Short mmCIF file of C-alpha atoms in Angstrom, two decimals:
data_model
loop_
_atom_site.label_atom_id
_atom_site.label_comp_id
_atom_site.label_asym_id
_atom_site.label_seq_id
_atom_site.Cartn_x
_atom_site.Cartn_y
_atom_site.Cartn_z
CA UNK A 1 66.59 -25.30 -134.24
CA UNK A 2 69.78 -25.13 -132.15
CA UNK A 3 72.02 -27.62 -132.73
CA UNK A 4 75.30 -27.77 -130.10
CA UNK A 5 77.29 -30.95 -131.56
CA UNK A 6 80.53 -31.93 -129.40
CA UNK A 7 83.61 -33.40 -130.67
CA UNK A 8 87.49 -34.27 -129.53
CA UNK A 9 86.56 -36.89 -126.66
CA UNK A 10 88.47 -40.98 -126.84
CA UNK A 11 90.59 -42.83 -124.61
CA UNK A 12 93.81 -41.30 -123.38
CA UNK A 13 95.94 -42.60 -120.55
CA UNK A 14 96.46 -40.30 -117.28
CA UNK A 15 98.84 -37.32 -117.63
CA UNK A 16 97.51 -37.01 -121.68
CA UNK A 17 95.86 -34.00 -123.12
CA UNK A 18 92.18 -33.65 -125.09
CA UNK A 19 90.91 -30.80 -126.53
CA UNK A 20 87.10 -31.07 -127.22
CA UNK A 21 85.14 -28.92 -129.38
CA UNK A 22 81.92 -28.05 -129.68
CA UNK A 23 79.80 -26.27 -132.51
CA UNK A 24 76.72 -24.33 -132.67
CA UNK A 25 74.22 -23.90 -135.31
CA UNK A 26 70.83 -22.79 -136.00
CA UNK A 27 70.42 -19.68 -134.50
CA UNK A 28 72.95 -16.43 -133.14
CA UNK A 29 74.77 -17.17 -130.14
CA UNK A 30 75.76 -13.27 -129.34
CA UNK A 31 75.22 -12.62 -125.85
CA UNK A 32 75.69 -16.20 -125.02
CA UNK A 33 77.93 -17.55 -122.40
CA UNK A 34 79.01 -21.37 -123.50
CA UNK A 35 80.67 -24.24 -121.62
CA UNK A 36 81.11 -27.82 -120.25
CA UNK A 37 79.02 -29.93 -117.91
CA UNK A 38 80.28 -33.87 -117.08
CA UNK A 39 78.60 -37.09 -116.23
CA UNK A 40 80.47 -39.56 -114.84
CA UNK A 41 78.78 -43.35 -114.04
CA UNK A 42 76.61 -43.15 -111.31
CA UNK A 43 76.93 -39.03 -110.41
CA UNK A 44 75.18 -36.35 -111.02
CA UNK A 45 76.18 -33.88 -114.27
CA UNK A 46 77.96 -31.08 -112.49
CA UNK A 47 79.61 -28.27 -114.00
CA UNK A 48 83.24 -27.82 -115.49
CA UNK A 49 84.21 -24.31 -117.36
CA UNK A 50 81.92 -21.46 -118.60
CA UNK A 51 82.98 -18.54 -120.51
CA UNK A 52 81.18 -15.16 -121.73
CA UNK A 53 80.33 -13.77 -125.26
CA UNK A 54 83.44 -11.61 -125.53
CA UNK A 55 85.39 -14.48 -123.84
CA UNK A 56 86.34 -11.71 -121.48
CA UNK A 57 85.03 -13.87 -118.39
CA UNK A 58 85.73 -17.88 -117.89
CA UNK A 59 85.32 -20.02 -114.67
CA UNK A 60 86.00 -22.93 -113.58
CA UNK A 61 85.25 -25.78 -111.14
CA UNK A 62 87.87 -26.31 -108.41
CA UNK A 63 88.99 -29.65 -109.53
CA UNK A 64 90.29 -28.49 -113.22
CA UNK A 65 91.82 -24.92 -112.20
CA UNK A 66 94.85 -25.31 -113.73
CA UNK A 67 94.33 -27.89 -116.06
CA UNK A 68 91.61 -27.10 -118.41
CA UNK A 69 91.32 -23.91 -120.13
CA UNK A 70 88.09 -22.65 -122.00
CA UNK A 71 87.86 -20.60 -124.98
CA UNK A 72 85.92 -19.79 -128.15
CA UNK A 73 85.87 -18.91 -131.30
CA UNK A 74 82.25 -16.51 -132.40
CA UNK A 75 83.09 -16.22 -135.75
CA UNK A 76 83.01 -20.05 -136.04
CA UNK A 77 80.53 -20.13 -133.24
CA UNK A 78 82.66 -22.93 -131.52
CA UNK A 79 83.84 -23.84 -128.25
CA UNK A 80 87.28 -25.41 -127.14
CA UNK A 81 88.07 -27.09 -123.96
CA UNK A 82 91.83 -27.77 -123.78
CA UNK A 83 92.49 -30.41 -120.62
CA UNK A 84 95.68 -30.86 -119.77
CA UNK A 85 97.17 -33.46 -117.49
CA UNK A 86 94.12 -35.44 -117.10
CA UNK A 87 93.31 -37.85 -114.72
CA UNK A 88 91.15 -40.75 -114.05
CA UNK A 89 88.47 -38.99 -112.22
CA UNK A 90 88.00 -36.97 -115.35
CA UNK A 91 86.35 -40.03 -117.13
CA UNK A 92 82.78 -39.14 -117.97
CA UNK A 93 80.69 -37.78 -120.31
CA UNK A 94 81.28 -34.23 -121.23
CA UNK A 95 78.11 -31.67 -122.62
CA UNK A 96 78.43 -29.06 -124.49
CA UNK A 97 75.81 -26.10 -123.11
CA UNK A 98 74.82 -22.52 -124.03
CA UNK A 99 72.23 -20.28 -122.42
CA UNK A 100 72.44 -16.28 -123.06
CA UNK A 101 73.73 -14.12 -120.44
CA UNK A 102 76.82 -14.51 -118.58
CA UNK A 103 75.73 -17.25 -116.52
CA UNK A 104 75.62 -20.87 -117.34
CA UNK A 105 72.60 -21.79 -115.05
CA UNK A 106 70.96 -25.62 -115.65
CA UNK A 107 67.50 -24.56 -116.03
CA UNK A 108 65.24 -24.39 -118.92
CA UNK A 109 66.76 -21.84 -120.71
CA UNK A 110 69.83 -24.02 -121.46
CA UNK A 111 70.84 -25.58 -124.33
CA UNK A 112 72.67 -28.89 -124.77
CA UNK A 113 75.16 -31.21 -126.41
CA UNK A 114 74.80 -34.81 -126.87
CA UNK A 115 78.25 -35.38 -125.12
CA UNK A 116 81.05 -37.03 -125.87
CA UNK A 117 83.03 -39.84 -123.89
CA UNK A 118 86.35 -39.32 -121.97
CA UNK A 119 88.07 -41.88 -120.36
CA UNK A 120 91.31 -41.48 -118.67
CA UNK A 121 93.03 -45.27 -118.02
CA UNK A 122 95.15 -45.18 -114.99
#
């Protein structure tokens, strides 16, 4: 059973710095690209950073170029999102998501987190 279990979220002020993890078990994750989704109140859970097996490939949304930065860690099978210089409309729930391939599509071949809570006080 694959188990994706998020850590690293709390209440910081704006302008702080989080760095979430997030840990896989129960199965291989070679060949799997791994990232971060959000939720805030009230919106839809949209995308945030993605990167590849060999960590050779990231993206990002628009709104955290420059802020966040993804990476991993296969031999611990773990997942690291550093945010930097965060701001209140970062607050939300972040999910922790694999699927295997490059891509990081929503559909039913993902796999999720149970998310952890950010909040960024103003």
């Amino acid at each position: 059973q694959v188990q994706l279990v998020e850590s690293g979220g709390g209440l910081v002020q704006a302008g702080d710095s989080l760095r979430l993890s997030c840990a896989a078990s129960g199965r291989t994750f070679s060949g799997y690209a791994m990232g971060w989704f959000r939720q805030a109140p009230g919106k839809e859970r949209e995308f945030v950073a993605r990167i590849t097996w060999s960590g050779g490939n990231t993206h990002y949304t628009d709104s955290v170029k420059g802020r966040f930065t993804i990476s991993r860690d296969n031999a611990k099978s773990t997942v690291y999102l550093q945010m930097n210089s965060l701001k209140p409309e970062d607050t939300a729930v972040y999910y922790c998501a694999a699927r295997r391939g490059e891509r990081l599509i929503a559909d039913s071949s993902i796999y999720w987190g149970q998310g952890t809570q950010v909040t960024v006080s103003s």
